[in-house]
Amino acid sequence: MSPSVHVTPLQNISDADAAACHRLVAASTAHDLPGVPAPDPGQILAQLTQPALGSRRLTWLATAADGVPAGVAGLRLFTSPGQQHLAELELHVDPAHRRLGTGSLLLSAAVAACRAEGRRSLVATTAADSPGEAFSERHGFRQALTLDHLMLRLDELDMADLLRTADAEHPGYRLTGWTGTVPDELADAFATAKNAMNDMPVGDLDYGSVAWDAERVRAMGKVVADRGDTLLTIASVHDDGTMAGYTEIVLPGGAGPRAQQYDTAVVPAHRGHGLGLWVKAAMARRLRAEHPGVVEIETDNADSNVHMLAVNHRLGFRSYRRTREFQLDVPTA
């Protein structure tokens, strides 16, 4: 363990702090995930200063003896009922400062905060077969879930096939869509549909569950907008007014070539009608029409989520990397 590395909690994020964190994340990502674009400076600033929905964030910066930033750790403390036992760690060490104890010092600070905050479960995501995976195992984390990351190239889609899928008849259902926060007249139905995500496969993660209501779905839309991203939603609505399924896409920074898939869910009572494929195809068509600068969508699925993987492969998504979710059972004080 290097005594020359100092770990400091960041209370009020300055422009210099945000720039240092961005450089560290970019260097770490380029080394461990070649070909995966690092977040831009604006995204890092938003992450540091705009808490994710139902959570608050703690951040630590590790600095070498010469004053050069060597690593950064962010801890998301979940605050919603049903998840108050949970924290999520993101840790980056500059490749030039690895194997000097920097990551271990940052992890120690995060674990101490978990204990102080009464969090029993600390989860972290690493690239499969990466230095982060070895680091996690060495520090007592256990592997809890494997995720398949898939990419859909919108400019390579068979448009005739896509239009047939998006325009297919689904008797008793209609499609609707919106940008940003859900319209008031759909908020209650959307919240009910969001609760369908609570049965998604999470492996051995002690992830808890979240109860969605109209207030929470509105808050989600505001959080995404406040950090400068654009949220797009396509939903399937049953003739009785219930929302049967939906899919969400986020455009980081409001633009850029790669969109991020957020939730896709079909309410259990409406499964088996092809609604998942329908809403996702309609979203791909919408992106082609409204956001021609977006050329690809990235998503991830648990490797045990065979149904959604089949839907994504049918649409044209292709696997391109894997990540693993690790969990540390935090000892109580």
mmCIF file of N, CA, C and O in Angstrom, residues 43-115:
data_model
loop_
_atom_site.group_PDB
_atom_site.id
_atom_site.type_symbol
_atom_site.label_atom_id
_atom_site.label_comp_id
_atom_site.label_asym_id
_atom_site.label_seq_id
_atom_site.Cartn_x
_atom_site.Cartn_y
_atom_site.Cartn_z
ATOM 1 N N GLN A 43 -21.166 14.901 -19.216
ATOM 2 C CA GLN A 43 -21.812 13.761 -18.568
ATOM 3 C C GLN A 43 -21.197 13.482 -17.199
ATOM 4 O O GLN A 43 -21.908 13.164 -16.241
ATOM 5 N N ILE A 44 -19.872 13.592 -17.105
ATOM 6 C CA ILE A 44 -19.217 13.362 -15.814
ATOM 7 C C ILE A 44 -19.634 14.435 -14.813
ATOM 8 O O ILE A 44 -19.928 14.137 -13.648
ATOM 9 N N LEU A 45 -19.682 15.680 -15.246
ATOM 10 C CA LEU A 45 -20.113 16.757 -14.353
ATOM 11 C C LEU A 45 -21.536 16.512 -13.856
ATOM 12 O O LEU A 45 -21.829 16.666 -12.652
ATOM 13 N N ALA A 46 -22.424 16.091 -14.748
ATOM 14 C CA ALA A 46 -23.805 15.810 -14.351
ATOM 15 C C ALA A 46 -23.858 14.646 -13.371
ATOM 16 O O ALA A 46 -24.617 14.675 -12.390
ATOM 17 N N GLN A 47 -23.063 13.621 -13.620
ATOM 18 C CA GLN A 47 -23.037 12.469 -12.720
ATOM 19 C C GLN A 47 -22.577 12.876 -11.324
ATOM 20 O O GLN A 47 -23.099 12.388 -10.315
ATOM 21 N N LEU A 48 -21.608 13.769 -11.262
ATOM 22 C CA LEU A 48 -21.060 14.194 -9.978
ATOM 23 C C LEU A 48 -21.990 15.129 -9.222
ATOM 24 O O LEU A 48 -21.966 15.166 -7.984
ATOM 25 N N THR A 49 -22.779 15.903 -9.938
ATOM 26 C CA THR A 49 -23.550 16.967 -9.297
ATOM 27 C C THR A 49 -25.056 16.764 -9.322
ATOM 28 O O THR A 49 -25.774 17.461 -8.596
ATOM 29 N N GLN A 50 -25.545 15.844 -10.154
ATOM 30 C CA GLN A 50 -26.988 15.606 -10.258
ATOM 31 C C GLN A 50 -27.286 14.179 -9.783
ATOM 32 O O GLN A 50 -27.071 13.220 -10.515
ATOM 33 N N PRO A 51 -27.755 14.018 -8.546
ATOM 34 C CA PRO A 51 -27.997 12.657 -8.039
ATOM 35 C C PRO A 51 -28.974 11.878 -8.904
ATOM 36 O O PRO A 51 -29.944 12.443 -9.426
ATOM 37 N N ALA A 52 -28.700 10.592 -9.072
ATOM 38 C CA ALA A 52 -29.640 9.728 -9.774
ATOM 39 C C ALA A 52 -30.910 9.589 -8.946
ATOM 40 O O ALA A 52 -30.925 9.849 -7.733
ATOM 41 N N LEU A 53 -31.989 9.183 -9.602
ATOM 42 C CA LEU A 53 -33.280 9.081 -8.934
ATOM 43 C C LEU A 53 -33.184 8.137 -7.737
ATOM 44 O O LEU A 53 -32.626 7.050 -7.832
ATOM 45 N N GLY A 54 -33.746 8.565 -6.621
ATOM 46 C CA GLY A 54 -33.805 7.714 -5.441
ATOM 47 C C GLY A 54 -32.455 7.414 -4.838
ATOM 48 O O GLY A 54 -32.249 6.309 -4.314
ATOM 49 N N SER A 55 -31.549 8.382 -4.870
ATOM 50 C CA SER A 55 -30.218 8.118 -4.338
ATOM 51 C C SER A 55 -29.486 9.423 -4.067
ATOM 52 O O SER A 55 -29.909 10.496 -4.492
ATOM 53 N N ARG A 56 -28.382 9.305 -3.354
ATOM 54 C CA ARG A 56 -27.429 10.395 -3.223
ATOM 55 C C ARG A 56 -26.038 9.812 -3.450
ATOM 56 O O ARG A 56 -25.853 8.592 -3.392
ATOM 57 N N ARG A 57 -25.069 10.683 -3.672
ATOM 58 C CA ARG A 57 -23.757 10.233 -4.117
ATOM 59 C C ARG A 57 -22.655 10.771 -3.213
ATOM 60 O O ARG A 57 -22.690 11.932 -2.791
ATOM 61 N N LEU A 58 -21.679 9.920 -2.958
ATOM 62 C CA LEU A 58 -20.429 10.300 -2.308
ATOM 63 C C LEU A 58 -19.299 10.050 -3.304
ATOM 64 O O LEU A 58 -19.320 9.065 -4.040
ATOM 65 N N THR A 59 -18.298 10.932 -3.300
ATOM 66 C CA THR A 59 -17.192 10.817 -4.249
ATOM 67 C C THR A 59 -15.875 11.046 -3.523
ATOM 68 O O THR A 59 -15.779 11.917 -2.647
ATOM 69 N N TRP A 60 -14.863 10.259 -3.906
ATOM 70 C CA TRP A 60 -13.510 10.407 -3.357
ATOM 71 C C TRP A 60 -12.522 10.516 -4.509
ATOM 72 O O TRP A 60 -12.644 9.811 -5.516
ATOM 73 N N LEU A 61 -11.526 11.364 -4.338
ATOM 74 C CA LEU A 61 -10.456 11.524 -5.310
ATOM 75 C C LEU A 61 -9.147 11.095 -4.663
ATOM 76 O O LEU A 61 -8.816 11.541 -3.554
ATOM 77 N N ALA A 62 -8.414 10.205 -5.338
ATOM 78 C CA ALA A 62 -7.092 9.775 -4.873
ATOM 79 C C ALA A 62 -6.039 10.570 -5.633
ATOM 80 O O ALA A 62 -6.084 10.666 -6.865
ATOM 81 N N THR A 63 -5.078 11.131 -4.881
ATOM 82 C CA THR A 63 -4.045 11.963 -5.469
ATOM 83 C C THR A 63 -2.674 11.424 -5.111
ATOM 84 O O THR A 63 -2.422 11.081 -3.947
ATOM 85 N N ALA A 64 -1.789 11.335 -6.097
ATOM 86 C CA ALA A 64 -0.420 10.866 -5.855
ATOM 87 C C ALA A 64 0.393 11.971 -5.169
ATOM 88 O O ALA A 64 -0.047 13.115 -5.034
ATOM 89 N N ALA A 65 1.609 11.599 -4.735
ATOM 90 C CA ALA A 65 2.460 12.529 -3.990
ATOM 91 C C ALA A 65 2.773 13.790 -4.773
ATOM 92 O O ALA A 65 2.960 14.872 -4.195
ATOM 93 N N ASP A 66 2.826 13.681 -6.091
ATOM 94 C CA ASP A 66 3.138 14.848 -6.909
ATOM 95 C C ASP A 66 1.912 15.694 -7.227
ATOM 96 O O ASP A 66 1.980 16.644 -8.015
ATOM 97 N N GLY A 67 0.772 15.335 -6.607
ATOM 98 C CA GLY A 67 -0.448 16.105 -6.807
ATOM 99 C C GLY A 67 -1.278 15.694 -8.000
ATOM 100 O O GLY A 67 -2.346 16.268 -8.251
ATOM 101 N N VAL A 68 -0.824 14.680 -8.728
ATOM 102 C CA VAL A 68 -1.547 14.227 -9.914
ATOM 103 C C VAL A 68 -2.697 13.306 -9.501
ATOM 104 O O VAL A 68 -2.487 12.362 -8.729
ATOM 105 N N PRO A 69 -3.927 13.540 -9.971
ATOM 106 C CA PRO A 69 -5.037 12.639 -9.668
ATOM 107 C C PRO A 69 -4.736 11.222 -10.163
ATOM 108 O O PRO A 69 -4.315 11.031 -11.303
ATOM 109 N N ALA A 70 -4.944 10.245 -9.287
ATOM 110 C CA ALA A 70 -4.607 8.859 -9.607
ATOM 111 C C ALA A 70 -5.824 7.957 -9.705
ATOM 112 O O ALA A 70 -5.776 6.911 -10.356
ATOM 113 N N GLY A 71 -6.909 8.328 -9.047
ATOM 114 C CA GLY A 71 -8.090 7.480 -9.076
ATOM 115 C C GLY A 71 -9.291 8.210 -8.510
ATOM 116 O O GLY A 71 -9.157 9.234 -7.812
ATOM 117 N N VAL A 72 -10.467 7.692 -8.823
ATOM 118 C CA VAL A 72 -11.709 8.279 -8.327
ATOM 119 C C VAL A 72 -12.691 7.160 -8.020
ATOM 120 O O VAL A 72 -12.717 6.132 -8.706
ATOM 121 N N ALA A 73 -13.471 7.346 -6.969
ATOM 122 C CA ALA A 73 -14.524 6.393 -6.617
ATOM 123 C C ALA A 73 -15.801 7.154 -6.343
ATOM 124 O O ALA A 73 -15.786 8.206 -5.686
ATOM 125 N N GLY A 74 -16.900 6.638 -6.865
ATOM 126 C CA GLY A 74 -18.219 7.194 -6.599
ATOM 127 C C GLY A 74 -19.096 6.141 -5.967
ATOM 128 O O GLY A 74 -19.087 4.975 -6.390
ATOM 129 N N LEU A 75 -19.828 6.519 -4.946
ATOM 130 C CA LEU A 75 -20.700 5.588 -4.238
ATOM 131 C C LEU A 75 -22.118 6.122 -4.309
ATOM 132 O O LEU A 75 -22.404 7.226 -3.824
ATOM 133 N N ARG A 76 -22.996 5.349 -4.935
ATOM 134 C CA ARG A 76 -24.410 5.701 -4.987
ATOM 135 C C ARG A 76 -25.117 5.033 -3.831
ATOM 136 O O ARG A 76 -25.141 3.800 -3.726
ATOM 137 N N LEU A 77 -25.692 5.841 -2.948
ATOM 138 C CA LEU A 77 -26.438 5.342 -1.803
ATOM 139 C C LEU A 77 -27.921 5.417 -2.135
ATOM 140 O O LEU A 77 -28.480 6.512 -2.278
ATOM 141 N N PHE A 78 -28.572 4.265 -2.282
ATOM 142 C CA PHE A 78 -29.983 4.229 -2.633
ATOM 143 C C PHE A 78 -30.827 4.666 -1.432
ATOM 144 O O PHE A 78 -30.552 4.270 -0.296
ATOM 145 N N THR A 79 -31.837 5.488 -1.695
ATOM 146 C CA THR A 79 -32.639 6.053 -0.608
ATOM 147 C C THR A 79 -34.109 5.662 -0.665
ATOM 148 O O THR A 79 -34.862 5.979 0.257
ATOM 149 N N SER A 80 -34.548 4.989 -1.723
ATOM 150 C CA SER A 80 -35.958 4.620 -1.840
ATOM 151 C C SER A 80 -36.289 3.452 -0.919
ATOM 152 O O SER A 80 -35.466 2.547 -0.733
ATOM 153 N N PRO A 81 -37.484 3.444 -0.339
ATOM 154 C CA PRO A 81 -37.903 2.268 0.432
ATOM 155 C C PRO A 81 -37.768 1.008 -0.419
ATOM 156 O O PRO A 81 -38.121 1.005 -1.598
ATOM 157 N N GLY A 82 -37.235 -0.045 0.169
ATOM 158 C CA GLY A 82 -36.997 -1.289 -0.554
ATOM 159 C C GLY A 82 -35.579 -1.417 -1.055
ATOM 160 O O GLY A 82 -35.157 -2.499 -1.477
ATOM 161 N N GLN A 83 -34.806 -0.301 -1.023
ATOM 162 C CA GLN A 83 -33.421 -0.351 -1.472
ATOM 163 C C GLN A 83 -32.468 0.378 -0.514
ATOM 164 O O GLN A 83 -31.326 0.657 -0.877
ATOM 165 N N GLN A 84 -32.909 0.664 0.668
ATOM 166 C CA GLN A 84 -32.090 1.437 1.590
ATOM 167 C C GLN A 84 -30.942 0.628 2.202
ATOM 168 O O GLN A 84 -30.142 1.183 2.952
ATOM 169 N N HIS A 85 -30.869 -0.639 1.848
ATOM 170 C CA HIS A 85 -29.748 -1.482 2.284
ATOM 171 C C HIS A 85 -28.598 -1.468 1.278
ATOM 172 O O HIS A 85 -27.557 -2.084 1.508
ATOM 173 N N LEU A 86 -28.769 -0.767 0.148
ATOM 174 C CA LEU A 86 -27.948 -0.978 -1.043
ATOM 175 C C LEU A 86 -27.074 0.232 -1.368
ATOM 176 O O LEU A 86 -27.494 1.380 -1.221
ATOM 177 N N ALA A 87 -25.865 -0.053 -1.834
ATOM 178 C CA ALA A 87 -24.973 0.974 -2.382
ATOM 179 C C ALA A 87 -24.318 0.411 -3.636
ATOM 180 O O ALA A 87 -24.139 -0.806 -3.774
ATOM 181 N N GLU A 88 -23.951 1.300 -4.546
ATOM 182 C CA GLU A 88 -23.346 0.891 -5.813
ATOM 183 C C GLU A 88 -22.050 1.670 -6.023
ATOM 184 O O GLU A 88 -22.033 2.896 -5.913
ATOM 185 N N LEU A 89 -20.992 0.946 -6.330
ATOM 186 C CA LEU A 89 -19.661 1.537 -6.448
ATOM 187 C C LEU A 89 -19.231 1.627 -7.899
ATOM 188 O O LEU A 89 -19.408 0.697 -8.684
ATOM 189 N N GLU A 90 -18.631 2.782 -8.247
ATOM 190 C CA GLU A 90 -17.913 2.923 -9.513
ATOM 191 C C GLU A 90 -16.516 3.413 -9.175
ATOM 192 O O GLU A 90 -16.358 4.429 -8.489
ATOM 193 N N LEU A 91 -15.505 2.691 -9.609
ATOM 194 C CA LEU A 91 -14.126 2.991 -9.214
ATOM 195 C C LEU A 91 -13.233 2.959 -10.451
ATOM 196 O O LEU A 91 -13.268 2.002 -11.229
ATOM 197 N N HIS A 92 -12.448 4.017 -10.625
ATOM 198 C CA HIS A 92 -11.521 4.112 -11.752
ATOM 199 C C HIS A 92 -10.139 4.510 -11.238
ATOM 200 O O HIS A 92 -10.017 5.451 -10.446
ATOM 201 N N VAL A 93 -9.122 3.787 -11.686
ATOM 202 C CA VAL A 93 -7.731 4.131 -11.380
ATOM 203 C C VAL A 93 -6.994 4.310 -12.698
ATOM 204 O O VAL A 93 -7.109 3.472 -13.610
ATOM 205 N N ASP A 94 -6.258 5.411 -12.796
ATOM 206 C CA ASP A 94 -5.442 5.642 -13.985
ATOM 207 C C ASP A 94 -4.492 4.465 -14.173
ATOM 208 O O ASP A 94 -3.838 4.036 -13.220
ATOM 209 N N PRO A 95 -4.415 3.891 -15.370
ATOM 210 C CA PRO A 95 -3.528 2.740 -15.580
ATOM 211 C C PRO A 95 -2.089 2.993 -15.123
ATOM 212 O O PRO A 95 -1.419 2.060 -14.662
ATOM 213 N N ALA A 96 -1.622 4.224 -15.202
ATOM 214 C CA ALA A 96 -0.250 4.534 -14.796
ATOM 215 C C ALA A 96 -0.058 4.451 -13.284
ATOM 216 O O ALA A 96 1.079 4.411 -12.796
ATOM 217 N N HIS A 97 -1.152 4.418 -12.519
ATOM 218 C CA HIS A 97 -1.062 4.403 -11.059
ATOM 219 C C HIS A 97 -1.602 3.103 -10.464
ATOM 220 O O HIS A 97 -1.859 3.042 -9.256
ATOM 221 N N ARG A 98 -1.754 2.079 -11.280
ATOM 222 C CA ARG A 98 -2.290 0.825 -10.764
ATOM 223 C C ARG A 98 -1.202 -0.005 -10.075
ATOM 224 O O ARG A 98 -0.022 0.206 -10.281
ATOM 225 N N ARG A 99 -1.691 -0.937 -9.259
ATOM 226 C CA ARG A 99 -0.828 -1.844 -8.485
ATOM 227 C C ARG A 99 0.037 -1.095 -7.470
ATOM 228 O O ARG A 99 1.107 -1.538 -7.080
ATOM 229 N N LEU A 100 -0.449 0.062 -7.051
ATOM 230 C CA LEU A 100 0.241 0.841 -6.013
ATOM 231 C C LEU A 100 -0.648 1.035 -4.783
ATOM 232 O O LEU A 100 -0.302 1.791 -3.891
ATOM 233 N N GLY A 101 -1.793 0.371 -4.772
ATOM 234 C CA GLY A 101 -2.698 0.466 -3.636
ATOM 235 C C GLY A 101 -3.759 1.536 -3.748
ATOM 236 O O GLY A 101 -4.563 1.712 -2.828
ATOM 237 N N THR A 102 -3.796 2.248 -4.875
ATOM 238 C CA THR A 102 -4.762 3.333 -5.023
ATOM 239 C C THR A 102 -6.197 2.819 -4.978
ATOM 240 O O THR A 102 -7.051 3.353 -4.253
ATOM 241 N N GLY A 103 -6.480 1.770 -5.753
ATOM 242 C CA GLY A 103 -7.830 1.215 -5.769
ATOM 243 C C GLY A 103 -8.251 0.694 -4.413
ATOM 244 O O GLY A 103 -9.408 0.870 -3.992
ATOM 245 N N SER A 104 -7.323 0.060 -3.694
ATOM 246 C CA SER A 104 -7.643 -0.478 -2.372
ATOM 247 C C SER A 104 -7.982 0.624 -1.385
ATOM 248 O O SER A 104 -8.896 0.484 -0.558
ATOM 249 N N LEU A 105 -7.262 1.755 -1.461
ATOM 250 C CA LEU A 105 -7.560 2.877 -0.578
ATOM 251 C C LEU A 105 -8.938 3.463 -0.878
ATOM 252 O O LEU A 105 -9.707 3.785 0.044
ATOM 253 N N LEU A 106 -9.262 3.607 -2.156
ATOM 254 C CA LEU A 106 -10.577 4.121 -2.524
ATOM 255 C C LEU A 106 -11.684 3.165 -2.086
ATOM 256 O O LEU A 106 -12.725 3.596 -1.567
ATOM 257 N N LEU A 107 -11.461 1.877 -2.277
ATOM 258 C CA LEU A 107 -12.460 0.898 -1.850
ATOM 259 C C LEU A 107 -12.649 0.938 -0.343
ATOM 260 O O LEU A 107 -13.785 0.863 0.153
ATOM 261 N N SER A 108 -11.573 1.074 0.410
ATOM 262 C CA SER A 108 -11.689 1.139 1.871
ATOM 263 C C SER A 108 -12.552 2.327 2.295
ATOM 264 O O SER A 108 -13.372 2.212 3.211
ATOM 265 N N ALA A 109 -12.375 3.461 1.625
ATOM 266 C CA ALA A 109 -13.198 4.627 1.951
ATOM 267 C C ALA A 109 -14.668 4.358 1.656
ATOM 268 O O ALA A 109 -15.557 4.720 2.446
ATOM 269 N N ALA A 110 -14.941 3.692 0.537
ATOM 270 C CA ALA A 110 -16.326 3.399 0.168
ATOM 271 C C ALA A 110 -16.959 2.401 1.129
ATOM 272 O O ALA A 110 -18.117 2.560 1.538
ATOM 273 N N VAL A 111 -16.214 1.369 1.513
ATOM 274 C CA VAL A 111 -16.753 0.368 2.440
ATOM 275 C C VAL A 111 -17.018 0.999 3.800
ATOM 276 O O VAL A 111 -18.041 0.719 4.453
ATOM 277 N N ALA A 112 -16.110 1.855 4.255
ATOM 278 C CA ALA A 112 -16.327 2.544 5.533
ATOM 279 C C ALA A 112 -17.595 3.387 5.485
ATOM 280 O O ALA A 112 -18.372 3.440 6.459
ATOM 281 N N ALA A 113 -17.838 4.033 4.346
ATOM 282 C CA ALA A 113 -19.059 4.825 4.205
ATOM 283 C C ALA A 113 -20.296 3.933 4.211
ATOM 284 O O ALA A 113 -21.323 4.286 4.803
ATOM 285 N N CYS A 114 -20.208 2.768 3.580
ATOM 286 C CA CYS A 114 -21.329 1.820 3.604
ATOM 287 C C CYS A 114 -21.666 1.416 5.037
ATOM 288 O O CYS A 114 -22.842 1.367 5.428
ATOM 289 N N ARG A 115 -20.649 1.134 5.817
ATOM 290 C CA ARG A 115 -20.884 0.731 7.201
ATOM 291 C C ARG A 115 -21.493 1.881 7.995
ATOM 292 O O ARG A 115 -22.431 1.691 8.782
#
